[in-house]
Tab-separated table of C-alpha atoms in Angstrom:
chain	number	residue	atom	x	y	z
X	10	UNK	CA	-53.993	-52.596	-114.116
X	11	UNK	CA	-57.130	-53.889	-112.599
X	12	UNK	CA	-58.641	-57.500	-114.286
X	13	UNK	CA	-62.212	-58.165	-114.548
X	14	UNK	CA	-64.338	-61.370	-116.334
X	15	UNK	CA	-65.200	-60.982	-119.593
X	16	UNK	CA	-69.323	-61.013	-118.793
X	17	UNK	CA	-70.341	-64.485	-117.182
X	18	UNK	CA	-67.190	-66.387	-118.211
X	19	UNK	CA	-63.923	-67.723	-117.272
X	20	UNK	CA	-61.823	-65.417	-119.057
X	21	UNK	CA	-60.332	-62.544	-117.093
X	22	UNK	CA	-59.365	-59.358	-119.388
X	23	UNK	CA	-57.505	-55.775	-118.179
X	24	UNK	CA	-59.328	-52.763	-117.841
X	25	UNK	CA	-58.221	-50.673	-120.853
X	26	UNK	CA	-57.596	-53.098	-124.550
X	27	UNK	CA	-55.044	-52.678	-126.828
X	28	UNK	CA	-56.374	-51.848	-130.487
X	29	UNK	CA	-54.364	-52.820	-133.533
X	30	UNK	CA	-56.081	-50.984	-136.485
X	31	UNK	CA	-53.541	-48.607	-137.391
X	32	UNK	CA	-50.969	-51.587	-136.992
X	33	UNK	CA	-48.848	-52.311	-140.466
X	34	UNK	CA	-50.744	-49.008	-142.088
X	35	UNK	CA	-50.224	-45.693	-140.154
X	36	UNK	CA	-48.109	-47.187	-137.484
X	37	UNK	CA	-45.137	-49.233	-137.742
X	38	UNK	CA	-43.782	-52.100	-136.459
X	39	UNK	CA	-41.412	-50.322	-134.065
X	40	UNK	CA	-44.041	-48.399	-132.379
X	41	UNK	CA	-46.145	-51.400	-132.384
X	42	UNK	CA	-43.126	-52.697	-130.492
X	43	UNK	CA	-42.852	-49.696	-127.980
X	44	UNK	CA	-46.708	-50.024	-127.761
X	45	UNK	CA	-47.435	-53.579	-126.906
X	46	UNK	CA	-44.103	-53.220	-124.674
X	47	UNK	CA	-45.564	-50.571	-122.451
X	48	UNK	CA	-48.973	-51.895	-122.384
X	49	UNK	CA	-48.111	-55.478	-121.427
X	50	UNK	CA	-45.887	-53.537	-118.737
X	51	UNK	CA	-48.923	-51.372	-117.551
X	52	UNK	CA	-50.592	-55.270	-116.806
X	53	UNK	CA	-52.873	-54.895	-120.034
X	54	UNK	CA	-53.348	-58.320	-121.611
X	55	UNK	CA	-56.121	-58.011	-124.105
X	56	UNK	CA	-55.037	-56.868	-127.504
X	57	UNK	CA	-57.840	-56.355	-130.292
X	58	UNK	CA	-57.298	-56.883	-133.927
X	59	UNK	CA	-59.149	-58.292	-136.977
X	60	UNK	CA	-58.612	-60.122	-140.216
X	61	UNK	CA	-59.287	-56.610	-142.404
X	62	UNK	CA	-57.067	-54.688	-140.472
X	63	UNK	CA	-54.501	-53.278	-142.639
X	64	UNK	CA	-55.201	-55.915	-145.385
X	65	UNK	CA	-54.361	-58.931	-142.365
X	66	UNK	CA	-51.030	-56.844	-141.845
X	67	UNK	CA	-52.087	-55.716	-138.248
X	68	UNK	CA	-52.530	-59.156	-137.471
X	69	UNK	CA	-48.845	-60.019	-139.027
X	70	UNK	CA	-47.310	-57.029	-137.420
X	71	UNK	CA	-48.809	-58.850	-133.793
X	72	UNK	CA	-48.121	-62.121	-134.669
X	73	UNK	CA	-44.214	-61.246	-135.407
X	74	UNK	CA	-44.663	-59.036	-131.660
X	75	UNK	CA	-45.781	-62.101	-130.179
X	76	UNK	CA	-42.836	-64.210	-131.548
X	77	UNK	CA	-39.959	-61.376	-130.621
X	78	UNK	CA	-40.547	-58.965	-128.612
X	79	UNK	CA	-43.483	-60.013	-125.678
X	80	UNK	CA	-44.335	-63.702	-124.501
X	81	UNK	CA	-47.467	-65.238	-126.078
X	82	UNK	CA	-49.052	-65.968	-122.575
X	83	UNK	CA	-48.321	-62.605	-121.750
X	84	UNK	CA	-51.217	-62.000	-123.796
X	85	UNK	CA	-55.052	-62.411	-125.044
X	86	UNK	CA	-55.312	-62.229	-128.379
X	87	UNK	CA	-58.706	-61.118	-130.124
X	88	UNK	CA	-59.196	-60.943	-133.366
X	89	UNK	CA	-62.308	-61.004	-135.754
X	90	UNK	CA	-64.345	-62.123	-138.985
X	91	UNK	CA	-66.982	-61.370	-141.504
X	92	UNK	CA	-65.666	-58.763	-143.552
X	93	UNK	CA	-64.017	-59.030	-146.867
X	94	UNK	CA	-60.929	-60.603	-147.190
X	95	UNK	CA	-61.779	-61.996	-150.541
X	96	UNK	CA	-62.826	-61.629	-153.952
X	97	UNK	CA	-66.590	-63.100	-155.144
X	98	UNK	CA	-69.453	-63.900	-152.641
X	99	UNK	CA	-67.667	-66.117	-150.348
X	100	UNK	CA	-64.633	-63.483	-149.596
X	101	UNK	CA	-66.862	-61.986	-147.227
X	102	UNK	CA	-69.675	-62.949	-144.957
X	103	UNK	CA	-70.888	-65.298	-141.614
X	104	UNK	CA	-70.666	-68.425	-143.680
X	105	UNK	CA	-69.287	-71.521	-142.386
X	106	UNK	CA	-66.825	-71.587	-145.192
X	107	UNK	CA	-65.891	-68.215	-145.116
X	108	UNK	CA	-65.740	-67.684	-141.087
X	109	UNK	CA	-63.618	-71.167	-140.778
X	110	UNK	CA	-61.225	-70.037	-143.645
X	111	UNK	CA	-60.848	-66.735	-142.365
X	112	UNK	CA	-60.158	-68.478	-139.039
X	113	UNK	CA	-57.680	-70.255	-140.165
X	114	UNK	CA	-55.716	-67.522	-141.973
X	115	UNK	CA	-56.260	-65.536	-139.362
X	116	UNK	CA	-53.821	-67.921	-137.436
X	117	UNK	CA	-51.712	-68.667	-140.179
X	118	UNK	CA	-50.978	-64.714	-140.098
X	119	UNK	CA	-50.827	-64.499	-136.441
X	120	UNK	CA	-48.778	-67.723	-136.136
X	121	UNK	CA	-50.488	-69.258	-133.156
X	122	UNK	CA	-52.640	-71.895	-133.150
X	123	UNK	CA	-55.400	-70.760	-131.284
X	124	UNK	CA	-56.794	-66.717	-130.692
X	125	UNK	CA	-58.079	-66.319	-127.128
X	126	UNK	CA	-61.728	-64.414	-128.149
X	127	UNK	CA	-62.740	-64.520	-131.886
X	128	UNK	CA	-65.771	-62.050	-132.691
X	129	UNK	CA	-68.012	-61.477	-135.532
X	130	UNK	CA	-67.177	-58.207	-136.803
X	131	UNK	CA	-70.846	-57.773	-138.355
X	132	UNK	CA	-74.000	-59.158	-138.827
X	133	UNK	CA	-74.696	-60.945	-142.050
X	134	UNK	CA	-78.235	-60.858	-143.454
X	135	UNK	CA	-77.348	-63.384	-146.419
X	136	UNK	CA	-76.569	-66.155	-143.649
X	137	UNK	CA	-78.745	-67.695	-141.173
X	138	UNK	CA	-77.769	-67.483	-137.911
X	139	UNK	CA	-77.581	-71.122	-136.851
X	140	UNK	CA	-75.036	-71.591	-139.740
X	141	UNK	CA	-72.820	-69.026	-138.293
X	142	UNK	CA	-73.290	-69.862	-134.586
X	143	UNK	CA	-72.274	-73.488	-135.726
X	144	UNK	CA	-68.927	-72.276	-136.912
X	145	UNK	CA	-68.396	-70.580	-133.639
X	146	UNK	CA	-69.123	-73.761	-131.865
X	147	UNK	CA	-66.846	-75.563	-134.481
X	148	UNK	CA	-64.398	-73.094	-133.985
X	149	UNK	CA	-64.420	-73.802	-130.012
X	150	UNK	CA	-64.389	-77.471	-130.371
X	151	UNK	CA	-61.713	-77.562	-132.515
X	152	UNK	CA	-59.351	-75.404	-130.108
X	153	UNK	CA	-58.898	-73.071	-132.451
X	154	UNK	CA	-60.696	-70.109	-130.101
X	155	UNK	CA	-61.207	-70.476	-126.793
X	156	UNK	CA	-63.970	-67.664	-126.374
X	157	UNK	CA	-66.479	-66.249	-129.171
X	158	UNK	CA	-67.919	-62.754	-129.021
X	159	UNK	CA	-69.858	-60.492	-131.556
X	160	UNK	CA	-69.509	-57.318	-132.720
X	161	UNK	CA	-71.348	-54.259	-133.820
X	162	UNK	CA	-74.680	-55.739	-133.084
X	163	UNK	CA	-77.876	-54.320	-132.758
X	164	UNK	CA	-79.773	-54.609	-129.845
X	165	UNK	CA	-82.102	-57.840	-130.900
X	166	UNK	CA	-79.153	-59.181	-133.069
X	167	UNK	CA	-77.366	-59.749	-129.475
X	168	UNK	CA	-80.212	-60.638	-127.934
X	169	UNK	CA	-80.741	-63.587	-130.782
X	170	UNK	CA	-77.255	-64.489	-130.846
X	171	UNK	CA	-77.040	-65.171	-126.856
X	172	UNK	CA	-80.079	-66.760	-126.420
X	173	UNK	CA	-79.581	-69.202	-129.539
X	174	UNK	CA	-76.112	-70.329	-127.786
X	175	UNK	CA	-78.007	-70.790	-124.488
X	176	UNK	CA	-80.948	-72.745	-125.710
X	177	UNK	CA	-79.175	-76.455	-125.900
X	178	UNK	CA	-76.358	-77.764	-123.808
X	179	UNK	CA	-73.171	-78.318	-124.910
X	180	UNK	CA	-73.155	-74.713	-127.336
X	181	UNK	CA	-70.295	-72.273	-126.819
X	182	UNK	CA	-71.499	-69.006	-125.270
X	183	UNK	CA	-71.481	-65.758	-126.871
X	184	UNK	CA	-69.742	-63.833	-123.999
X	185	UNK	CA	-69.511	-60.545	-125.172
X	186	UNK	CA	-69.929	-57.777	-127.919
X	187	UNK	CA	-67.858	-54.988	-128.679
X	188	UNK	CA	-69.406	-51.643	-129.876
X	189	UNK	CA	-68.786	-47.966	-130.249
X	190	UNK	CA	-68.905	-46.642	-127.388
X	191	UNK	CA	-68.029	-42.744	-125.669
X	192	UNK	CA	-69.681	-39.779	-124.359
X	193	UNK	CA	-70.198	-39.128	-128.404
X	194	UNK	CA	-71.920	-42.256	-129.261
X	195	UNK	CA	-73.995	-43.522	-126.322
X	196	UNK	CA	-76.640	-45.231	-128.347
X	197	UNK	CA	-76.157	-48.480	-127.176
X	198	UNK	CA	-77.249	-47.603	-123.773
X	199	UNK	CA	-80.955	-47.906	-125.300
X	200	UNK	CA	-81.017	-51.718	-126.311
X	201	UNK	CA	-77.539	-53.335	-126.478
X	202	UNK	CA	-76.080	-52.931	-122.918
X	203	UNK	CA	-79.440	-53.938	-121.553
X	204	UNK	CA	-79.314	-56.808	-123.808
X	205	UNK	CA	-75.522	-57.439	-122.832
X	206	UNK	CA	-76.588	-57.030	-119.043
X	207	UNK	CA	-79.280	-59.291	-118.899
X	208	UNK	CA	-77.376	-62.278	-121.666
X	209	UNK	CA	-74.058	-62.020	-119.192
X	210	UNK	CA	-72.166	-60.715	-122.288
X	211	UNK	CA	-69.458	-58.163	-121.148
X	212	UNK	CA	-69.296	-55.102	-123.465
X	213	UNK	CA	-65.684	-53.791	-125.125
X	214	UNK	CA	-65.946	-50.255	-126.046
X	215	UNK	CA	-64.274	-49.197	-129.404
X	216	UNK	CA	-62.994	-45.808	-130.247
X	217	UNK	CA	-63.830	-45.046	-126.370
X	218	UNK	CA	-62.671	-41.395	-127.016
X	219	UNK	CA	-65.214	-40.494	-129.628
X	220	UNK	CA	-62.892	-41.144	-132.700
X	221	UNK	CA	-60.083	-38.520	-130.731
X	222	UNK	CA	-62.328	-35.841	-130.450
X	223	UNK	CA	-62.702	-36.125	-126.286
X	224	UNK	CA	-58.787	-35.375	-125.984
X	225	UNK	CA	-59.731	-32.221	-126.722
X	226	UNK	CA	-57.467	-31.775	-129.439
X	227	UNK	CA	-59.610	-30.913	-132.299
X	228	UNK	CA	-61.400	-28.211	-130.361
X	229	UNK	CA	-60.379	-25.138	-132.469
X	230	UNK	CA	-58.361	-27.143	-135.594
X	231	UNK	CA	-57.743	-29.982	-136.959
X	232	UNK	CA	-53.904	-30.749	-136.213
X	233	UNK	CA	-51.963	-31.479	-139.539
X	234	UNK	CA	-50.519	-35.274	-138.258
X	235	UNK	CA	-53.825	-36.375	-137.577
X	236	UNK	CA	-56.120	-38.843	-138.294
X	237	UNK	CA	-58.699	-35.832	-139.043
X	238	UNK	CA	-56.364	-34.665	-141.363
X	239	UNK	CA	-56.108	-37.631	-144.068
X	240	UNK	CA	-58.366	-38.210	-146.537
X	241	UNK	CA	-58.718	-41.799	-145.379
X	242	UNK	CA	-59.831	-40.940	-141.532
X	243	UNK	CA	-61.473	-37.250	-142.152
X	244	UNK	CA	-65.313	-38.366	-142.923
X	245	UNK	CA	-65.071	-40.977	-139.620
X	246	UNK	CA	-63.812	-38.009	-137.691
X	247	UNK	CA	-66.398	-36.049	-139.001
X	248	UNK	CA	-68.908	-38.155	-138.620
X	249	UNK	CA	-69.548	-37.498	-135.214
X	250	UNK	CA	-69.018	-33.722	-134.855
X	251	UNK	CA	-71.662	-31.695	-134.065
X	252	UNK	CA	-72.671	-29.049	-131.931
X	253	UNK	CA	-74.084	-31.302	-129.108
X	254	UNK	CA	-70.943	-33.054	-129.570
X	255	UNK	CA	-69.161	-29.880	-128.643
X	256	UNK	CA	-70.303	-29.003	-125.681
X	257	UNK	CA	-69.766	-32.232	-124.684
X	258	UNK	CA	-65.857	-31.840	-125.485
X	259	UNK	CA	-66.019	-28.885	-123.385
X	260	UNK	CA	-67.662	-30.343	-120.465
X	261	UNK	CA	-65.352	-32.887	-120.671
X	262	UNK	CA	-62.233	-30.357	-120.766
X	263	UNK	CA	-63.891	-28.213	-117.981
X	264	UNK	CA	-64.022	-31.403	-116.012
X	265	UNK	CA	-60.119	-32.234	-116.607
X	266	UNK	CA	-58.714	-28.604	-115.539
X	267	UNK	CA	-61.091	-28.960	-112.245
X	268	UNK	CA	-59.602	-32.264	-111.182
X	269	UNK	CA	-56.011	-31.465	-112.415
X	270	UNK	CA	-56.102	-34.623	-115.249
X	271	UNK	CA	-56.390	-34.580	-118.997
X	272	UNK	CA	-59.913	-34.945	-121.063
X	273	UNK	CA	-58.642	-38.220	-122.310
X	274	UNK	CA	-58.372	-39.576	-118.506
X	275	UNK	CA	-61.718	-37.979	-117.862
X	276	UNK	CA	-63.164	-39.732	-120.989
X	277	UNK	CA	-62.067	-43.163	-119.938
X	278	UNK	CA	-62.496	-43.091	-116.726
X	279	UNK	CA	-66.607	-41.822	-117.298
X	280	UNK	CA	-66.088	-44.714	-119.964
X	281	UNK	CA	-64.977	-47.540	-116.967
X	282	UNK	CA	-67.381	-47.460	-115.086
X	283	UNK	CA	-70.384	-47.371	-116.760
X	284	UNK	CA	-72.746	-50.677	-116.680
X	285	UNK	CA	-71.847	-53.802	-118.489
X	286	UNK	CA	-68.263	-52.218	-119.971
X	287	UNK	CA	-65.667	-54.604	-119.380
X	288	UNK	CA	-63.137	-52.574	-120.718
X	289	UNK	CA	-62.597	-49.971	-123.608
X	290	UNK	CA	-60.196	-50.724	-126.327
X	291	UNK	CA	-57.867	-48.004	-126.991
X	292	UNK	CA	-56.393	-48.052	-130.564
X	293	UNK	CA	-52.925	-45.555	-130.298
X	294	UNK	CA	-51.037	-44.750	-133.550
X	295	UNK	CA	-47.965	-43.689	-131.695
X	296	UNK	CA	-46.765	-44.969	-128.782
X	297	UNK	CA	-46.653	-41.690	-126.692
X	298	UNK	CA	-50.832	-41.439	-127.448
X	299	UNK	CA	-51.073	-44.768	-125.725
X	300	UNK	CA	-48.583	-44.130	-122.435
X	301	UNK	CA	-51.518	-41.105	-121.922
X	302	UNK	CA	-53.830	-43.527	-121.845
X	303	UNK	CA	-52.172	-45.611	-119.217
X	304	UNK	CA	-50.857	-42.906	-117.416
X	305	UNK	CA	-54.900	-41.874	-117.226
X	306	UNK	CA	-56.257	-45.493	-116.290
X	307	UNK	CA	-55.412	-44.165	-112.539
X	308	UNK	CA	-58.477	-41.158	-112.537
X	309	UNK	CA	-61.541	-41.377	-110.738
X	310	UNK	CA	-64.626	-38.894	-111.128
X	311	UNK	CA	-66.570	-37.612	-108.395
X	312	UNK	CA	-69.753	-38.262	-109.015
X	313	UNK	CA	-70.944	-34.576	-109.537
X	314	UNK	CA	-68.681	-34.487	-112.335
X	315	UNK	CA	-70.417	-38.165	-113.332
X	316	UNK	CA	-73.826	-36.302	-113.095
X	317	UNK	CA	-73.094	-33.680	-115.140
X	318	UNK	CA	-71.167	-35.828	-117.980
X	319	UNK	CA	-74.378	-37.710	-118.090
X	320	UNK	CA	-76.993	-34.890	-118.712
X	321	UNK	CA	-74.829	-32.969	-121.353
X	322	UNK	CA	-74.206	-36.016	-123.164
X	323	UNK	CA	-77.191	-37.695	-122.458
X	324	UNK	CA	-78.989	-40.338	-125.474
X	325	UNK	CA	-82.113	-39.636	-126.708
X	326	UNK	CA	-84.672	-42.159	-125.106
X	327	UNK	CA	-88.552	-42.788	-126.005
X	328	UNK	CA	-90.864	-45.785	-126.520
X	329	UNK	CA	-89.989	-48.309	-125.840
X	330	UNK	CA	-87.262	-48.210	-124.272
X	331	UNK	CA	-88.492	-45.453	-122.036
X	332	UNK	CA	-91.076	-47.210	-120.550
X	333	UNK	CA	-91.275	-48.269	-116.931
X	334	UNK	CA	-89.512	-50.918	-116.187
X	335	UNK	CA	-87.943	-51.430	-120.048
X	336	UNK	CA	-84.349	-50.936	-118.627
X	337	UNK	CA	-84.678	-52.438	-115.496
């Protein structure tokens, strides 16, 4: 699996990330096994969690991975904080005392003593942003992270999170953000991967298949052991369906039969290469949905199919950001 840097800094990632949510909640600890297994096999080394994940249990179900079944160096561990672990007003939040605690039992549950990238999940309006930011330093020169990244971010929250760590020597970097991001959602095109671009922040895609929609399979039904079927996951499913959203899933499945692949390996691979993405972060809940992953990470799209992806799919864009020179 091809490596690239994490946005302007030292720390190489693989292409395609592992993603823990359904870890220690839909799936269990021996397909977590077969799943980390065949990823670390595949040469993937970046594995996504958080804190909230299961209640901390996807982080658990890693840490007890890392400790059995694959070496910790085999690995870059990720993980995150800001949402509520807690009860009251500081279980939740970009505190110092929240983010350092939740640090700390972030470890505790992972059993390491140090998490390679640690991202806020959120922005917190109750906090001012130099508090938080001095965490992440803290949290850096402490050796408890090596890397700090944000996550779901708006365009000017990245933008003022970057440039605040750049202002003074001696601050720890933001070095990348991690958003939704598919042929279903491409919203961040307008201001975040600009902002990511021009800050050297490197951009992880979540739910890079549009929440499973792009493999196609919920074309005509909604299959009975899936994610669309449980209460729990139905409204995110359905949350981006539409019928714009369709005829992307069928461009996308068009585009798969004509080059002999699957719509998942078209997906990603449209996913890859677009500006600023690092790499997407796959979250599996079986262990055969992941090896189709890997076995797509191979596909490459001619760029007619490219074209075409784009203008069916293509983001809404008008002042500003469609003024000359505003993505440039």
């Amino acid at each position: 699996m091809e490596q690239r840097a994490l946005g302007r800094s030292g720390l190489v990632v693989s292409r395609l990330g592992l993603g823990t949510m359904t870890w220690g909640r839909d799936t269990d600890e021996d397909e977590a096994a077969m799943q980390l297994t065949a990823f670390v096999d595949a040469g993937g080394t970046l594995v996504d969690t958080a804190d909230v994940y299961a209640d901390g249990e996807g982080e658990r179900t890693l840490g007890r991975l890392l400790a059995d079944v694959v070496p910790r160096d085999d690995v870059l561990v990720a993980t995150k904080a800001v949402g509520r672990t807690g009860p009251g007003p500081m279980g939740r939040g970009a505190s110092r005392g929240h983010l350092l605690a939740a640090l700390d039992a972030s470890l505790e549950r992972l059993g390491l003593d140090h998490v390679d990238l640690w991202q806020l999940h959120s922005w917190d309006d109750a906090t001012p942003l130099e508090e938080t930011l001095a965490a992440c330093d803290l949290a850096v020169s402490s050796g408890r992270a090596r890397y700090v990244g944000v996550s779901n971010f708006s365009g000017w929250q990245t933008a003022q999170a970057a440039t605040w760590q750049r202002a003074w020597p001696g601050r720890t970097p933001i070095v990348s953000t991690q958003v939704e991001y598919s042929l279903l959602q491409r919203g961040v095109e307008r201001e975040v991967v600009p902002a990511a671009e021009a800050l050297g922040l490197g951009v992880l895609a979540w739910s890079p298949l549009g929440r499973g929609l792009l493999t196609g399979k919920y074309r005509h039904s909604t299959p009975s052991d899936s994610r669309g079927a449980s209460p729990q996951w139905a409204g995110f499913i359905d949350g981006l369906r539409s019928a714009t959203a369709d005829r992307v899933v069928e461009a996308v499945i068009t585009a798969a039969e004509g080059l002999g692949t699957t719509p998942l390996g078209v997906a990603l691979a449209w996913l890859k290469d677009r500006p600023g993405v690092v790499a997407p972060v796959v979250g599996a809940r079986t262990a055969q949905q992941l090896q189709a992953a890997l076995d797509a990470d191979g596909v490459r799209l001619p760029p007619a199919i490219v074209t075409a992806l784009d203008d069916v799919s293509s983001p809404p864009f008008s002042y500003p950001e469609s003024r000359p020179g505003a993505r440039a």
